[in-house]
């Protein structure tokens, strides 16, 4: 039996490869929260957090429930407010289960929550957009449509809620996959913008914060289980069609050959981001149609909405 490297009494349940530590259940829970707190401190998010509203983008999956739980714990120490926001994309066999998980956890933690339907705002569900893609009627994969629309609604609705920060549950694995995707796309600006905080570069943008930026997916899973954050372990059926899926497999293979690889790489990338931050270019204007921040005259969300409405022969949105 391997004993915990911190308390030296209890049985270890997890190895932290990049720190060479084995931790028991109790010490791991403490370590997990402290790590998220340190991550937020590193990005100066907690220094003037008092009285501010942190809206947590919560899918109901393990990572976002962990983010919700951590921010609730920290809100007591730093006196800020926490509310949850869930975007219901309309993905059957998936979202209805994770929505229940969010509602259960939010009620347990006494956190107000709000859910927003993609269909109500855009006139179609992601299931419908996916069907159009598989029929060859639109060129965007389901995850592309979903990602654009979700980011759009999270920013717009959290701003309407009065958020100072929009917190997401992206873990180290997610953020590293995004780095590789941005490299493949040659998107230098997106590459140097990532990190713990994505700053607001337009008055209508809410800064995005990732307390789990240095937390492995595996650590997040274990934390959600030992903390009793119940969520169904369902994956969205469209995930395997994304580029992200293949990158995830590749990075996992590298990690299994060299434990700690992902963490070391992320730290290096964040150092480089710091050095290249002077090359950031302000690239936002406002969409001519909806008035939301956009890099082009018409934002991607409006471009997708107009195209799908045309293909479907209607415009069913209510806003
Ligand atoms: S929900 Fe949406 Fe994900 Fe499903 S369609 Fe892709 S992006 S995989 S996190
Ligand atoms: Zn627009």
Coordinates of C-alpha atoms and ligand atoms in Angstrom, one line a residue:
X1 CA 0.0 0.0 0.0
X2 CA 1.4 3.4 -1.0
X3 CA 0.9 6.1 1.7
X4 CA 0.0 9.7 1.1
X5 CA 3.1 11.9 0.6
X6 CA 1.6 14.7 2.6
X7 CA -0.1 13.2 5.7
X8 CA 2.0 9.9 5.6
X9 CA -1.0 8.1 7.3
X10 CA -3.8 7.4 4.7
X11 CA -3.7 5.2 1.7
X12 CA -2.9 7.2 -1.5
X13 CA -5.6 7.2 -4.2
X14 CA -3.8 9.2 -6.9
X15 CA -0.3 10.0 -8.1
X16 CA 0.5 13.5 -9.2
X17 CA 3.2 12.7 -11.8
X18 CA 4.6 16.2 -12.3
X19 CA 5.1 16.7 -8.6
X20 CA 6.2 13.1 -7.8
X21 CA 3.5 13.0 -5.0
X22 CA 1.0 10.3 -4.0
X23 CA -2.1 11.8 -2.3
X24 CA -4.9 10.3 -0.1
X25 CA -8.5 11.3 -0.6
X26 CA -8.5 14.1 2.0
X27 CA -5.2 15.6 1.0
X28 CA -6.1 15.4 -2.7
X29 CA -9.3 17.4 -2.1
X30 CA -7.4 20.1 -0.3
X31 CA -4.7 20.1 -3.0
X32 CA -7.3 20.4 -5.7
X33 CA -8.9 23.5 -4.3
X34 CA -5.5 25.1 -3.4
X35 CA -4.3 24.5 -6.9
X36 CA -7.3 26.2 -8.4
X37 CA -6.9 29.1 -5.9
X38 CA -3.2 29.5 -6.8
X39 CA -4.1 29.4 -10.5
X40 CA -6.6 32.3 -10.0
X41 CA -4.2 34.2 -7.8
X42 CA -1.5 33.9 -10.5
X43 CA -3.8 35.7 -12.9
X44 CA -4.8 38.3 -10.3
X45 CA -8.4 37.3 -10.4
X46 CA -8.9 37.1 -6.6
X47 CA -7.2 40.3 -5.5
X48 CA -10.2 42.5 -6.1
X49 CA -13.0 39.9 -6.4
X50 CA -15.1 41.1 -3.5
X51 CA -18.8 41.9 -4.3
X52 CA -18.2 40.8 -8.0
X53 CA -20.4 38.3 -9.8
X54 CA -18.7 35.2 -11.2
X55 CA -21.0 33.4 -13.7
X56 CA -20.0 29.8 -14.1
X57 CA -20.6 28.3 -17.5
X58 CA -21.9 24.9 -16.4
X59 CA -22.6 22.0 -18.8
X60 CA -23.4 19.6 -15.9
X61 CA -20.3 17.6 -16.8
X62 CA -17.6 16.8 -14.2
X63 CA -15.3 19.7 -15.1
X64 CA -17.9 22.4 -14.9
X65 CA -19.4 21.0 -11.7
X66 CA -15.9 21.0 -10.2
X67 CA -15.6 24.7 -11.3
X68 CA -18.9 25.4 -9.7
X69 CA -18.0 23.7 -6.5
X70 CA -14.6 25.4 -6.2
X71 CA -15.9 28.8 -7.0
X72 CA -18.6 28.4 -4.3
X73 CA -15.9 27.4 -1.8
X74 CA -13.7 30.4 -2.7
X75 CA -16.7 32.8 -2.8
X76 CA -17.0 32.4 1.0
X77 CA -13.4 33.2 1.5
X78 CA -13.2 36.1 -1.0
X79 CA -16.8 37.4 -0.7
X80 CA -17.9 37.3 -4.3
X81 CA -21.2 36.0 -5.8
X82 CA -21.6 32.9 -7.9
X83 CA -24.3 32.0 -10.4
X84 CA -24.5 29.2 -12.9
X85 CA -25.4 29.4 -16.6
X86 CA -26.2 26.4 -18.8
X87 CA -26.6 26.5 -22.5
X88 CA -28.9 23.8 -23.8
X89 CA -27.7 23.1 -27.3
X90 CA -30.5 20.6 -28.1
X91 CA -28.4 17.4 -28.2
X92 CA -30.7 14.5 -27.4
X93 CA -29.4 11.6 -25.3
X94 CA -26.8 13.9 -23.7
X95 CA -27.8 17.4 -22.6
X96 CA -31.0 16.4 -20.8
X97 CA -28.9 14.2 -18.5
X98 CA -26.2 16.7 -17.7
X99 CA -28.9 19.4 -17.2
X100 CA -30.4 17.3 -14.4
X101 CA -26.9 17.0 -12.9
X102 CA -26.4 20.8 -12.9
X103 CA -29.7 21.4 -11.3
X104 CA -29.1 18.9 -8.6
X105 CA -25.6 20.3 -7.8
X106 CA -26.7 23.9 -8.0
X107 CA -29.5 23.2 -5.5
X108 CA -27.2 21.3 -3.2
X109 CA -24.7 24.2 -3.2
X110 CA -27.5 26.8 -3.0
X111 CA -26.3 28.5 -6.2
X112 CA -28.9 30.3 -8.5
X113 CA -28.8 29.0 -12.1
X114 CA -30.1 29.9 -15.5
X115 CA -30.6 27.8 -18.6
X116 CA -30.7 29.1 -22.1
X117 CA -32.0 27.3 -25.2
X118 CA -30.0 27.5 -28.4
X119 CA -33.2 26.8 -30.3
X120 CA -35.0 29.8 -28.8
X121 CA -32.2 32.2 -29.7
X122 CA -31.1 30.7 -33.0
X123 CA -34.1 28.9 -34.4
X124 CA -32.4 25.5 -34.6
X125 CA -30.9 22.8 -32.4
X126 CA -27.4 21.4 -32.7
X127 CA -29.1 18.1 -33.6
X128 CA -30.7 19.8 -36.6
X129 CA -27.4 21.5 -37.5
X130 CA -25.6 18.1 -37.3
X131 CA -28.2 16.5 -39.6
X132 CA -27.6 19.3 -42.1
X133 CA -23.9 18.6 -42.0
X134 CA -24.2 14.9 -42.4
X135 CA -26.6 15.5 -45.4
X136 CA -23.9 17.7 -46.9
X137 CA -26.1 20.8 -46.7
X138 CA -23.8 22.9 -44.6
X139 CA -20.0 22.8 -44.3
X140 CA -19.6 23.3 -40.6
X141 CA -19.1 20.2 -38.3
X142 CA -21.5 19.9 -35.3
X143 CA -18.8 21.0 -32.9
X144 CA -17.9 24.1 -34.9
X145 CA -21.6 25.3 -34.9
X146 CA -21.9 24.3 -31.2
X147 CA -18.7 26.0 -30.1
X148 CA -19.4 29.3 -31.9
X149 CA -23.0 29.5 -30.6
X150 CA -22.2 28.5 -27.1
X151 CA -19.4 31.1 -26.8
X152 CA -21.7 33.7 -28.2
X153 CA -24.6 33.0 -25.8
X154 CA -22.3 32.5 -22.8
X155 CA -20.8 36.0 -23.3
X156 CA -24.1 37.7 -24.2
X157 CA -26.2 36.2 -21.3
X158 CA -23.5 36.4 -18.7
X159 CA -23.1 40.1 -19.6
X160 CA -26.9 40.5 -19.2
X161 CA -26.6 38.8 -15.8
X162 CA -24.0 41.4 -14.7
X163 CA -21.0 39.1 -14.6
X164 CA -17.5 40.5 -14.0
X165 CA -16.0 37.1 -15.0
X166 CA -17.3 34.1 -16.9
X167 CA -15.7 31.0 -15.4
X168 CA -15.4 27.8 -17.5
X169 CA -14.4 24.3 -16.4
X170 CA -11.7 23.8 -19.1
X171 CA -9.0 21.6 -17.7
X172 CA -5.4 21.2 -18.7
X173 CA -6.2 18.5 -21.3
X174 CA -8.9 20.8 -23.0
X175 CA -6.6 23.8 -23.0
X176 CA -3.6 21.8 -24.5
X177 CA -5.9 20.4 -27.2
X178 CA -6.9 24.0 -28.0
X179 CA -3.2 25.0 -28.3
X180 CA -2.6 22.2 -30.8
X181 CA -5.7 23.1 -32.8
X182 CA -4.7 26.8 -33.0
X183 CA -1.2 25.7 -34.1
X184 CA -2.7 23.5 -36.9
X185 CA -4.9 26.4 -38.0
X186 CA -2.0 28.8 -37.8
X187 CA -4.0 31.1 -35.6
X188 CA -1.3 32.9 -33.8
X189 CA -3.6 35.5 -32.1
X190 CA -5.8 32.8 -30.6
X191 CA -2.7 30.9 -29.5
X192 CA -1.2 33.9 -27.5
X193 CA -4.7 34.9 -26.1
X194 CA -5.3 31.6 -24.2
X195 CA -4.2 30.8 -20.7
X196 CA -5.8 31.2 -17.2
X197 CA -7.6 34.3 -18.2
X198 CA -8.8 35.4 -21.7
X199 CA -9.0 39.2 -21.2
X200 CA -11.9 41.2 -22.6
X201 CA -10.8 43.2 -25.6
X202 CA -14.1 44.8 -26.2
X203 CA -16.5 46.5 -23.7
X204 CA -19.2 43.9 -24.5
X205 CA -16.8 40.9 -23.9
X206 CA -16.7 39.3 -20.4
X207 CA -13.2 38.1 -19.3
X208 CA -13.1 34.3 -19.3
X209 CA -11.4 32.5 -16.4
X210 CA -10.2 28.9 -16.1
X211 CA -9.5 27.8 -12.5
X212 CA -8.8 24.2 -13.8
X213 CA -6.2 25.3 -16.4
X214 CA -3.5 23.2 -14.7
X215 CA -5.7 20.3 -13.6
X216 CA -5.5 17.0 -15.5
X217 CA -8.8 15.6 -16.8
X218 CA -8.1 12.5 -14.7
X219 CA -7.7 14.7 -11.5
X220 CA -10.9 16.4 -12.3
X221 CA -12.8 13.1 -12.7
X222 CA -11.4 11.8 -9.4
X223 CA -12.2 15.0 -7.6
X224 CA -15.8 15.0 -8.9
X225 CA -16.3 11.4 -7.6
X226 CA -14.8 11.9 -4.2
X227 CA -16.7 15.2 -3.7
X228 CA -20.0 13.5 -4.6
X229 CA -20.6 15.8 -7.6
X230 CA -22.9 13.3 -9.4
X231 CA -22.9 13.5 -13.2
X232 CA -23.7 10.9 -15.8
X233 CA -20.6 9.8 -17.7
X234 CA -22.1 10.4 -21.1
X235 CA -20.1 11.8 -24.0
X236 CA -21.7 13.9 -26.7
X237 CA -22.2 11.7 -29.8
X238 CA -20.7 14.4 -32.1
X239 CA -17.3 14.6 -30.2
X240 CA -15.6 11.9 -32.4
X241 CA -16.2 14.0 -35.5
X242 CA -14.1 16.8 -34.2
X243 CA -10.4 17.4 -34.7
X244 CA -10.1 17.9 -31.0
X245 CA -11.0 14.2 -30.5
X246 CA -7.9 13.0 -32.4
X247 CA -5.6 15.5 -30.8
X248 CA -6.9 14.3 -27.4
X249 CA -5.9 10.7 -28.3
X250 CA -2.4 11.8 -29.5
X251 CA -1.7 13.8 -26.3
X252 CA -2.9 11.0 -24.1
X253 CA -0.4 8.6 -25.9
X254 CA 2.4 11.0 -25.3
X255 CA 1.4 11.4 -21.6
X256 CA 1.4 7.7 -21.1
X257 CA 4.9 7.4 -22.4
X258 CA 6.2 10.4 -20.4
X259 CA 4.0 11.1 -17.3
X260 CA 3.8 14.8 -16.6
X261 CA 4.4 15.8 -20.2
X262 CA 1.1 17.7 -20.6
X263 CA 1.7 19.8 -17.5
X264 CA 5.3 20.7 -18.4
X265 CA 4.2 21.6 -21.9
X266 CA 1.4 23.9 -20.7
X267 CA 3.7 25.7 -18.3
X268 CA 6.1 26.3 -21.2
X269 CA 3.3 27.5 -23.4
X270 CA 2.0 30.0 -20.8
X271 CA 5.6 31.3 -20.4
X272 CA 5.7 31.9 -24.2
X273 CA 2.3 33.5 -24.2
X274 CA 3.6 36.0 -21.6
X275 CA 6.6 36.8 -23.8
X276 CA 4.5 37.2 -27.0
X277 CA 1.7 39.2 -25.3
X278 CA 3.0 42.5 -26.8
X279 CA 2.1 41.1 -30.3
X280 CA -1.6 40.9 -29.4
X281 CA -3.7 42.7 -31.9
X282 CA -7.1 44.3 -31.0
X283 CA -9.4 42.7 -33.5
X284 CA -12.9 43.3 -32.4
X285 CA -15.6 45.5 -33.9
X286 CA -19.4 45.0 -33.6
X287 CA -21.5 42.7 -35.8
X288 CA -23.6 44.7 -38.2
X289 CA -26.6 42.5 -37.5
X290 CA -26.7 41.6 -33.8
X291 CA -24.3 44.2 -32.4
X292 CA -22.2 41.6 -30.5
X293 CA -18.4 41.8 -30.6
X294 CA -17.0 40.3 -33.8
X295 CA -13.8 40.1 -35.8
X296 CA -15.6 40.7 -39.0
X297 CA -18.5 42.9 -40.2
X298 CA -20.9 40.0 -39.6
X299 CA -20.2 37.7 -36.7
X300 CA -19.8 33.9 -37.1
X301 CA -22.9 33.2 -35.1
X302 CA -25.1 35.4 -37.4
X303 CA -23.4 33.9 -40.5
X304 CA -24.3 30.4 -39.2
X305 CA -27.8 31.4 -38.2
X306 CA -28.6 33.0 -41.5
X307 CA -27.2 30.1 -43.5
X308 CA -29.1 27.5 -41.5
X309 CA -32.4 29.5 -41.7
X310 CA -31.9 29.6 -45.4
X311 CA -31.3 25.9 -45.7
X312 CA -34.2 25.1 -43.4
X313 CA -36.4 27.7 -45.2
X314 CA -37.4 29.5 -42.0
X315 CA -36.2 31.7 -39.2
X316 CA -37.6 30.4 -36.0
X317 CA -35.6 32.3 -33.5
X318 CA -37.4 34.5 -31.0
X319 CA -34.6 37.1 -30.4
Ligands
LIG1 S1 -21.3 19.4 -26.9 FE1 -21.1 20.6 -28.7 FE2 -19.2 19.4 -27.3 FE3 -21.1 18.0 -28.5 S2 -21.3 19.1 -30.3 FE4 -19.2 19.1 -30.0 S3 -18.8 21.0 -28.9 S4 -18.9 17.5 -28.5 S5 -18.0 19.8 -25.5
LIG2 ZN1 -24.0 38.9 -35.2

